[in-house]
Short mmCIF file of C-alpha atoms in Angstrom, two decimals:
data_model
loop_
_atom_site.label_atom_id
_atom_site.label_comp_id
_atom_site.label_asym_id
_atom_site.label_seq_id
_atom_site.Cartn_x
_atom_site.Cartn_y
_atom_site.Cartn_z
CA UNK A 1 118.59 59.27 113.83
CA UNK A 2 115.86 61.08 115.76
CA UNK A 3 112.44 59.58 115.09
CA UNK A 4 110.19 61.99 113.23
CA UNK A 5 106.86 62.81 114.88
CA UNK A 6 103.88 61.29 113.07
CA UNK A 7 101.55 63.95 111.61
CA UNK A 8 97.96 64.00 112.81
CA UNK A 9 96.75 63.16 109.28
CA UNK A 10 98.77 59.93 109.57
CA UNK A 11 97.30 59.08 112.97
CA UNK A 12 99.72 61.02 115.17
CA UNK A 13 98.90 63.41 118.01
CA UNK A 14 97.98 66.90 116.72
CA UNK A 15 99.97 69.87 117.97
CA UNK A 16 96.73 71.55 119.14
CA UNK A 17 93.40 70.18 120.30
CA UNK A 18 91.62 73.52 119.77
CA UNK A 19 91.82 75.02 116.28
CA UNK A 20 93.82 78.24 115.82
CA UNK A 21 91.99 80.35 113.20
CA UNK A 22 93.98 82.00 110.45
CA UNK A 23 92.85 85.47 111.56
CA UNK A 24 90.86 87.04 114.39
CA UNK A 25 90.14 90.70 115.22
CA UNK A 26 91.33 92.26 118.49
CA UNK A 27 88.28 94.03 119.92
CA UNK A 28 88.45 95.61 123.39
CA UNK A 29 85.91 97.00 125.82
CA UNK A 30 86.43 100.56 124.58
CA UNK A 31 85.35 99.57 121.09
CA UNK A 32 82.29 97.78 122.46
CA UNK A 33 81.34 100.75 124.66
CA UNK A 34 81.76 103.17 121.74
CA UNK A 35 79.52 101.07 119.50
CA UNK A 36 76.88 100.86 122.23
CA UNK A 37 77.10 104.63 122.69
CA UNK A 38 76.52 105.02 118.95
CA UNK A 39 73.48 102.76 119.03
CA UNK A 40 72.03 104.70 121.95
CA UNK A 41 72.72 108.04 120.27
CA UNK A 42 70.27 107.33 117.48
CA UNK A 43 72.85 108.44 114.89
CA UNK A 44 74.02 105.29 113.09
CA UNK A 45 75.05 106.34 109.60
CA UNK A 46 77.75 108.81 108.51
CA UNK A 47 78.00 111.44 111.23
CA UNK A 48 80.24 112.83 113.97
CA UNK A 49 82.11 109.59 114.68
CA UNK A 50 82.84 109.00 111.03
CA UNK A 51 84.25 112.52 110.84
CA UNK A 52 86.32 111.93 114.00
CA UNK A 53 87.67 108.64 112.66
CA UNK A 54 88.66 110.21 109.33
CA UNK A 55 90.50 112.96 111.18
CA UNK A 56 92.38 110.35 113.25
CA UNK A 57 93.46 108.51 110.10
CA UNK A 58 94.65 111.76 108.51
CA UNK A 59 96.69 112.75 111.57
CA UNK A 60 98.25 109.31 111.82
CA UNK A 61 99.21 109.14 108.14
CA UNK A 62 100.43 112.74 108.16
CA UNK A 63 98.08 114.30 105.62
CA UNK A 64 95.56 117.11 105.89
CA UNK A 65 92.48 115.00 105.15
CA UNK A 66 91.31 111.40 104.74
CA UNK A 67 88.04 109.99 103.44
CA UNK A 68 86.27 107.33 105.55
CA UNK A 69 84.72 104.81 103.15
CA UNK A 70 82.83 101.53 103.05
CA UNK A 71 85.85 99.49 101.89
CA UNK A 72 89.32 99.60 100.39
CA UNK A 73 87.66 98.67 97.10
CA UNK A 74 85.58 101.84 97.33
CA UNK A 75 88.81 103.79 97.81
CA UNK A 76 90.43 102.16 94.80
CA UNK A 77 87.37 102.80 92.64
CA UNK A 78 87.01 106.43 93.69
CA UNK A 79 90.76 106.98 93.55
CA UNK A 80 90.89 105.69 89.98
CA UNK A 81 87.97 107.88 89.01
CA UNK A 82 89.28 111.14 90.45
CA UNK A 83 92.74 110.44 89.01
CA UNK A 84 91.18 110.32 85.58
CA UNK A 85 90.87 106.65 84.65
CA UNK A 86 88.24 106.07 81.96
CA UNK A 87 87.28 104.21 78.83
CA UNK A 88 90.21 102.88 76.84
CA UNK A 89 92.88 103.68 79.44
CA UNK A 90 95.41 101.24 80.87
CA UNK A 91 96.07 100.74 84.58
CA UNK A 92 99.27 99.00 85.70
CA UNK A 93 98.84 96.55 88.60
CA UNK A 94 100.74 93.54 89.97
CA UNK A 95 99.70 90.06 88.86
CA UNK A 96 100.11 89.00 92.51
CA UNK A 97 97.03 90.81 93.68
CA UNK A 98 93.51 90.53 95.03
CA UNK A 99 90.94 91.11 92.31
CA UNK A 100 89.58 94.38 93.77
CA UNK A 101 92.01 96.63 91.90
CA UNK A 102 91.63 94.95 88.50
CA UNK A 103 87.84 94.88 88.94
CA UNK A 104 87.75 98.63 89.60
CA UNK A 105 89.73 99.31 86.44
CA UNK A 106 87.30 97.18 84.44
CA UNK A 107 84.29 98.98 85.94
CA UNK A 108 85.71 102.29 84.69
CA UNK A 109 86.21 100.95 81.18
CA UNK A 110 89.99 100.61 81.49
CA UNK A 111 92.27 97.65 80.83
CA UNK A 112 94.37 96.20 83.69
CA UNK A 113 97.97 95.73 82.59
CA UNK A 114 99.58 93.16 84.86
CA UNK A 115 103.26 93.07 85.81
CA UNK A 116 105.36 90.56 87.71
CA UNK A 117 106.80 91.16 91.18
CA UNK A 118 110.24 91.06 92.73
CA UNK A 119 111.00 87.58 94.19
CA UNK A 120 112.22 88.99 97.52
CA UNK A 121 109.76 91.80 98.25
CA UNK A 122 106.81 90.39 96.26
CA UNK A 123 106.15 93.98 95.21
CA UNK A 124 106.33 95.65 91.81
CA UNK A 125 109.49 97.64 91.16
CA UNK A 126 110.25 100.87 89.29
CA UNK A 127 111.78 98.76 86.53
CA UNK A 128 108.76 96.48 86.05
CA UNK A 129 106.45 99.48 86.08
CA UNK A 130 108.58 101.39 83.56
CA UNK A 131 108.62 98.42 81.18
CA UNK A 132 104.79 98.25 81.18
CA UNK A 133 104.07 101.93 80.45
CA UNK A 134 102.52 102.73 77.09
CA UNK A 135 100.91 105.83 75.59
CA UNK A 136 97.58 104.58 77.01
CA UNK A 137 98.81 104.22 80.61
CA UNK A 138 96.69 106.41 82.88
CA UNK A 139 97.55 105.13 86.35
CA UNK A 140 99.93 102.91 88.33
CA UNK A 141 98.48 100.96 91.28
CA UNK A 142 101.28 99.30 93.29
CA UNK A 143 100.26 96.93 96.10
CA UNK A 144 102.14 96.98 99.41
CA UNK A 145 102.03 93.19 99.51
CA UNK A 146 101.55 91.66 102.94
CA UNK A 147 102.28 95.03 104.55
CA UNK A 148 105.78 95.49 103.08
CA UNK A 149 106.10 99.02 101.63
CA UNK A 150 106.86 99.26 97.93
CA UNK A 151 109.68 101.44 96.65
CA UNK A 152 107.26 104.33 96.39
CA UNK A 153 109.92 106.94 95.65
CA UNK A 154 111.25 104.96 92.71
CA UNK A 155 107.78 104.23 91.35
CA UNK A 156 106.69 107.85 91.74
CA UNK A 157 109.79 109.04 89.91
CA UNK A 158 109.11 106.71 86.96
CA UNK A 159 105.42 107.61 86.83
CA UNK A 160 105.77 111.36 87.30
CA UNK A 161 108.42 111.61 84.61
CA UNK A 162 105.67 110.50 82.23
CA UNK A 163 102.85 112.51 83.84
CA UNK A 164 101.16 109.42 85.30
CA UNK A 165 99.66 109.47 88.82
CA UNK A 166 100.13 106.69 91.40
CA UNK A 167 97.36 105.16 93.52
CA UNK A 168 98.72 102.98 96.32
CA UNK A 169 96.86 99.81 97.32
CA UNK A 170 97.64 99.69 101.04
CA UNK A 171 94.94 97.19 102.03
CA UNK A 172 97.68 95.33 103.95
CA UNK A 173 99.80 98.25 105.07
CA UNK A 174 98.16 100.31 107.83
CA UNK A 175 101.01 101.26 110.17
CA UNK A 176 103.82 100.61 107.68
CA UNK A 177 106.35 103.27 106.77
CA UNK A 178 108.98 103.83 104.13
CA UNK A 179 111.96 106.08 104.77
CA UNK A 180 110.36 107.38 107.95
CA UNK A 181 107.14 108.39 106.14
CA UNK A 182 103.86 106.59 106.63
CA UNK A 183 102.49 104.58 103.75
CA UNK A 184 99.64 106.75 102.49
CA UNK A 185 101.45 110.07 102.72
CA UNK A 186 103.48 110.03 99.49
CA UNK A 187 101.49 108.63 96.54
CA UNK A 188 98.88 110.78 94.79
CA UNK A 189 96.29 108.73 96.70
CA UNK A 190 96.37 105.57 98.81
CA UNK A 191 93.56 103.20 99.75
CA UNK A 192 93.45 101.28 103.06
CA UNK A 193 91.32 98.37 104.21
CA UNK A 194 89.77 98.01 107.66
CA UNK A 195 88.26 94.60 106.95
CA UNK A 196 88.05 92.25 109.92
CA UNK A 197 91.43 90.57 109.22
CA UNK A 198 93.43 93.77 108.64
CA UNK A 199 95.84 95.81 110.79
CA UNK A 200 92.91 97.61 112.39
CA UNK A 201 89.24 96.90 111.78
CA UNK A 202 85.90 98.64 111.49
CA UNK A 203 84.27 95.32 110.53
CA UNK A 204 84.05 96.43 106.94
CA UNK A 205 85.45 99.77 105.90
CA UNK A 206 88.32 101.62 104.30
CA UNK A 207 89.94 104.98 103.80
CA UNK A 208 91.53 106.99 101.04
CA UNK A 209 94.38 109.36 101.92
CA UNK A 210 96.24 111.88 99.80
CA UNK A 211 98.61 114.82 100.18
CA UNK A 212 96.00 116.66 98.05
CA UNK A 213 93.11 117.82 100.28
CA UNK A 214 91.02 118.86 97.27
CA UNK A 215 91.18 115.30 95.92
CA UNK A 216 89.86 113.98 99.25
CA UNK A 217 87.06 116.54 99.22
CA UNK A 218 85.93 115.30 95.81
CA UNK A 219 86.19 111.65 96.92
CA UNK A 220 84.11 112.39 100.01
CA UNK A 221 81.37 113.96 97.90
CA UNK A 222 81.45 111.09 95.39
CA UNK A 223 81.16 108.58 98.24
CA UNK A 224 77.69 110.02 99.00
CA UNK A 225 76.12 109.94 95.52
CA UNK A 226 77.87 113.18 94.59
CA UNK A 227 75.69 115.11 97.05
CA UNK A 228 77.09 118.31 98.51
CA UNK A 229 75.50 117.59 101.92
CA UNK A 230 75.82 114.40 103.98
CA UNK A 231 73.05 113.18 106.28
CA UNK A 232 74.90 114.81 109.19
CA UNK A 233 74.93 118.12 107.32
CA UNK A 234 71.23 117.83 106.49
CA UNK A 235 69.63 116.34 109.60
CA UNK A 236 71.66 117.56 112.58
CA UNK A 237 70.40 120.54 114.53
CA UNK A 238 72.65 122.88 112.59
CA UNK A 239 72.07 121.27 109.23
CA UNK A 240 70.08 122.29 106.18
CA UNK A 241 67.84 120.03 104.11
CA UNK A 242 69.25 121.34 100.86
CA UNK A 243 71.83 119.48 98.78
CA UNK A 244 72.98 119.49 95.19
CA UNK A 245 74.44 116.74 93.01
CA UNK A 246 77.35 118.16 91.05
CA UNK A 247 78.39 114.83 89.48
CA UNK A 248 77.00 111.29 89.82
CA UNK A 249 78.60 109.39 92.66
CA UNK A 250 78.25 106.17 94.63
CA UNK A 251 77.08 104.90 98.02
CA UNK A 252 80.54 104.31 99.48
CA UNK A 253 80.42 106.06 102.86
CA UNK A 254 81.47 104.61 106.20
CA UNK A 255 78.89 104.61 109.01
CA UNK A 256 79.19 105.83 112.60
CA UNK A 257 78.73 102.25 113.83
CA UNK A 258 81.84 101.21 111.89
CA UNK A 259 83.73 104.37 112.86
CA UNK A 260 82.95 103.72 116.53
CA UNK A 261 85.04 100.56 116.27
CA UNK A 262 87.74 102.36 114.31
CA UNK A 263 88.20 105.22 116.76
CA UNK A 264 89.66 102.94 119.42
CA UNK A 265 91.36 100.65 116.92
CA UNK A 266 93.30 103.69 115.68
CA UNK A 267 94.53 104.25 119.23
CA UNK A 268 96.13 100.78 119.07
CA UNK A 269 97.50 100.75 115.54
CA UNK A 270 101.15 100.97 116.61
CA UNK A 271 100.65 98.44 119.40
CA UNK A 272 99.04 96.00 116.96
CA UNK A 273 101.82 96.44 114.40
CA UNK A 274 104.51 95.90 117.02
CA UNK A 275 102.88 92.66 118.20
CA UNK A 276 102.69 91.43 114.62
CA UNK A 277 106.38 92.22 114.22
CA UNK A 278 107.17 90.26 117.42
CA UNK A 279 105.37 87.25 115.98
CA UNK A 280 107.18 87.64 112.65
CA UNK A 281 110.53 87.67 114.46
CA UNK A 282 109.58 84.51 116.36
CA UNK A 283 108.59 82.82 113.10
CA UNK A 284 111.87 83.91 111.52
CA UNK A 285 113.85 82.45 114.38
CA UNK A 286 111.93 79.18 114.52
CA UNK A 287 111.50 78.51 110.81
CA UNK A 288 114.54 79.99 109.05
CA UNK A 289 116.78 77.01 109.95
CA UNK A 290 114.52 74.68 107.94
CA UNK A 291 115.95 74.49 104.43
CA UNK A 292 112.76 72.96 102.98
CA UNK A 293 110.89 76.25 103.44
CA UNK A 294 111.68 79.90 102.81
CA UNK A 295 110.57 82.74 105.08
CA UNK A 296 109.96 86.37 104.05
CA UNK A 297 113.04 88.40 103.14
CA UNK A 298 114.15 91.09 105.64
CA UNK A 299 112.47 94.47 105.20
CA UNK A 300 115.63 96.52 105.70
CA UNK A 301 115.04 100.09 106.85
CA UNK A 302 111.30 100.06 106.11
CA UNK A 303 108.68 99.32 108.76
CA UNK A 304 106.62 96.29 107.74
CA UNK A 305 102.95 96.10 108.79
CA UNK A 306 103.06 92.26 108.84
CA UNK A 307 99.50 91.72 107.71
CA UNK A 308 100.76 88.49 106.15
CA UNK A 309 103.56 86.06 106.94
CA UNK A 310 103.85 83.82 103.86
CA UNK A 311 106.28 80.93 103.85
CA UNK A 312 107.25 79.18 100.62
CA UNK A 313 107.75 75.43 100.36
CA UNK A 314 110.80 74.09 98.53
CA UNK A 315 109.16 71.37 96.38
CA UNK A 316 112.44 69.62 95.54
CA UNK A 317 113.06 69.02 99.25
CA UNK A 318 109.59 67.85 100.33
CA UNK A 319 107.52 64.77 99.60
CA UNK A 320 104.31 66.80 99.87
CA UNK A 321 102.73 69.52 97.79
CA UNK A 322 101.41 72.88 99.00
CA UNK A 323 97.74 71.90 99.20
CA UNK A 324 98.53 68.73 101.16
CA UNK A 325 100.76 70.75 103.48
CA UNK A 326 97.82 73.08 104.21
CA UNK A 327 95.54 70.10 104.92
CA UNK A 328 98.17 68.67 107.26
CA UNK A 329 98.41 71.96 109.14
CA UNK A 330 94.64 72.06 109.53
CA UNK A 331 94.74 68.56 111.05
CA UNK A 332 97.44 69.81 113.42
CA UNK A 333 95.01 72.55 114.53
CA UNK A 334 96.51 75.44 112.56
CA UNK A 335 94.50 77.61 110.16
CA UNK A 336 96.24 79.00 107.08
CA UNK A 337 95.45 80.70 103.78
CA UNK A 338 97.05 81.48 100.41
CA UNK A 339 97.62 85.02 99.06
CA UNK A 340 96.83 85.37 96.22
CA UNK A 341 95.53 83.42 93.28
CA UNK A 342 97.25 85.32 90.43
CA UNK A 343 94.87 87.66 88.65
CA UNK A 344 95.32 85.97 85.27
CA UNK A 345 94.46 82.55 86.74
CA UNK A 346 90.85 83.67 87.18
CA UNK A 347 88.77 82.65 84.17
CA UNK A 348 87.49 86.12 83.33
CA UNK A 349 90.91 87.77 83.38
CA UNK A 350 92.67 84.94 81.62
CA UNK A 351 90.31 85.43 78.69
CA UNK A 352 89.84 89.21 78.88
CA UNK A 353 93.54 90.02 79.14
CA UNK A 354 94.92 87.16 77.07
CA UNK A 355 97.56 86.23 79.64
CA UNK A 356 98.52 82.55 79.69
CA UNK A 357 100.22 80.56 82.40
CA UNK A 358 103.90 81.38 82.32
CA UNK A 359 103.29 85.09 81.73
CA UNK A 360 104.45 86.05 85.24
CA UNK A 361 106.95 83.45 86.47
CA UNK A 362 107.73 84.98 89.88
CA UNK A 363 104.06 85.43 90.77
CA UNK A 364 103.16 81.96 89.55
CA UNK A 365 106.00 80.17 91.35
CA UNK A 366 105.21 82.03 94.55
CA UNK A 367 101.54 81.07 94.34
CA UNK A 368 102.33 77.38 93.85
CA UNK A 369 104.62 77.35 96.91
CA UNK A 370 103.02 79.85 99.31
CA UNK A 371 101.29 79.27 102.64
CA UNK A 372 100.21 82.25 104.76
CA UNK A 373 100.57 81.52 108.47
CA UNK A 374 98.41 83.06 111.22
CA UNK A 375 99.77 86.38 112.45
CA UNK A 376 97.55 88.68 114.53
CA UNK A 377 97.87 90.60 117.81
CA UNK A 378 95.65 88.38 119.97
CA UNK A 379 97.82 85.33 119.36
CA UNK A 380 99.56 84.24 122.56
CA UNK A 381 103.19 83.18 122.69
CA UNK A 382 101.86 79.65 123.06
CA UNK A 383 99.85 80.03 119.85
CA UNK A 384 102.96 81.28 118.04
CA UNK A 385 105.01 78.34 119.32
CA UNK A 386 102.29 75.93 118.20
CA UNK A 387 102.45 77.31 114.65
CA UNK A 388 106.24 76.91 114.62
CA UNK A 389 106.02 73.40 116.06
CA UNK A 390 103.40 72.29 113.56
CA UNK A 391 105.29 73.64 110.54
CA UNK A 392 108.58 72.14 111.70
CA UNK A 393 106.90 68.81 112.47
CA UNK A 394 105.56 68.53 108.94
CA UNK A 395 108.75 69.77 107.30
CA UNK A 396 110.80 67.20 109.22
CA UNK A 397 108.40 64.34 108.53
CA UNK A 398 108.01 65.01 104.82
CA UNK A 399 111.64 66.04 104.14
CA UNK A 400 113.13 64.08 101.24
#
């Protein structure tokens, strides 16, 4: 029998001497030069580069207009508001979810209604959505988990048959497509994240897209306190000082400094997605033979954005739990994370929504077994091989 390599935590040699972070942005010279140009221009807040970036997002997604915002959370909040969510309403969201979406529903006086996910896609399905609809349901907010597109056609059909709009949470899904259509072009509105770990980055930032240009116009106004004139409209050489507040809004705009990064990130969005897919294929090839872990299910005809690559441990086949596995990987020089703590596991939501453990078995089992591996464009082939080697080393050593 081949001797199993001793893990670093047990005194063995680590796979890497230098630590591989879980996520890093890919920033080039063009982005740096554009930011410097912005700083030298004297125009730092929402202005011409923010407008240019929003236009680039719209063209890429295939819609007439997009709103450039301060975060994906801002897009979810504004999207919920313009789609009519208010006091006493219900908003359907997955239990496997970051807390941004549920928080936005709460802020608008609505109740998040959580649903379980499909064990293969980790997304909500038309069937789970349909089962959760009540007479109080005002909105459905499916998450494209990890960058895998949801069955948006099926969900839209269920929702529209009952007169309910759909707001996509595409924080993970910039560059993904479903049936040859970009995520963000089909739902009533879709919110994207450009946080530093995402498919493209503006540092912080987000965007809301919609096939409905009037909806985006209202969101854009609401993102600037509800004012009819932005700073660019008021203070540029062709602007006017006058503005009017038609309804109370928020301070949710993107800035030109952020947009300067995004302009050149948008030029690379397909390149970044393709590199992530290359890494995912390498992980599939290197890790699928190990029966003590499961890798993500194939995406079929859809185009996955591969923001996340979560493996799942098979607890019956390993002498180590998930948290110890993560610690072992860190000692091997590999950064990881877990996505996500189920919404109802957080103290506030467990009490507010009266969901106990066991309410969402697929979500809960996934959370207990999941480890998200590093997957980002600046990883070298050597980095990718190190991740595979470290995971296989631990699986082999701790195999029952």
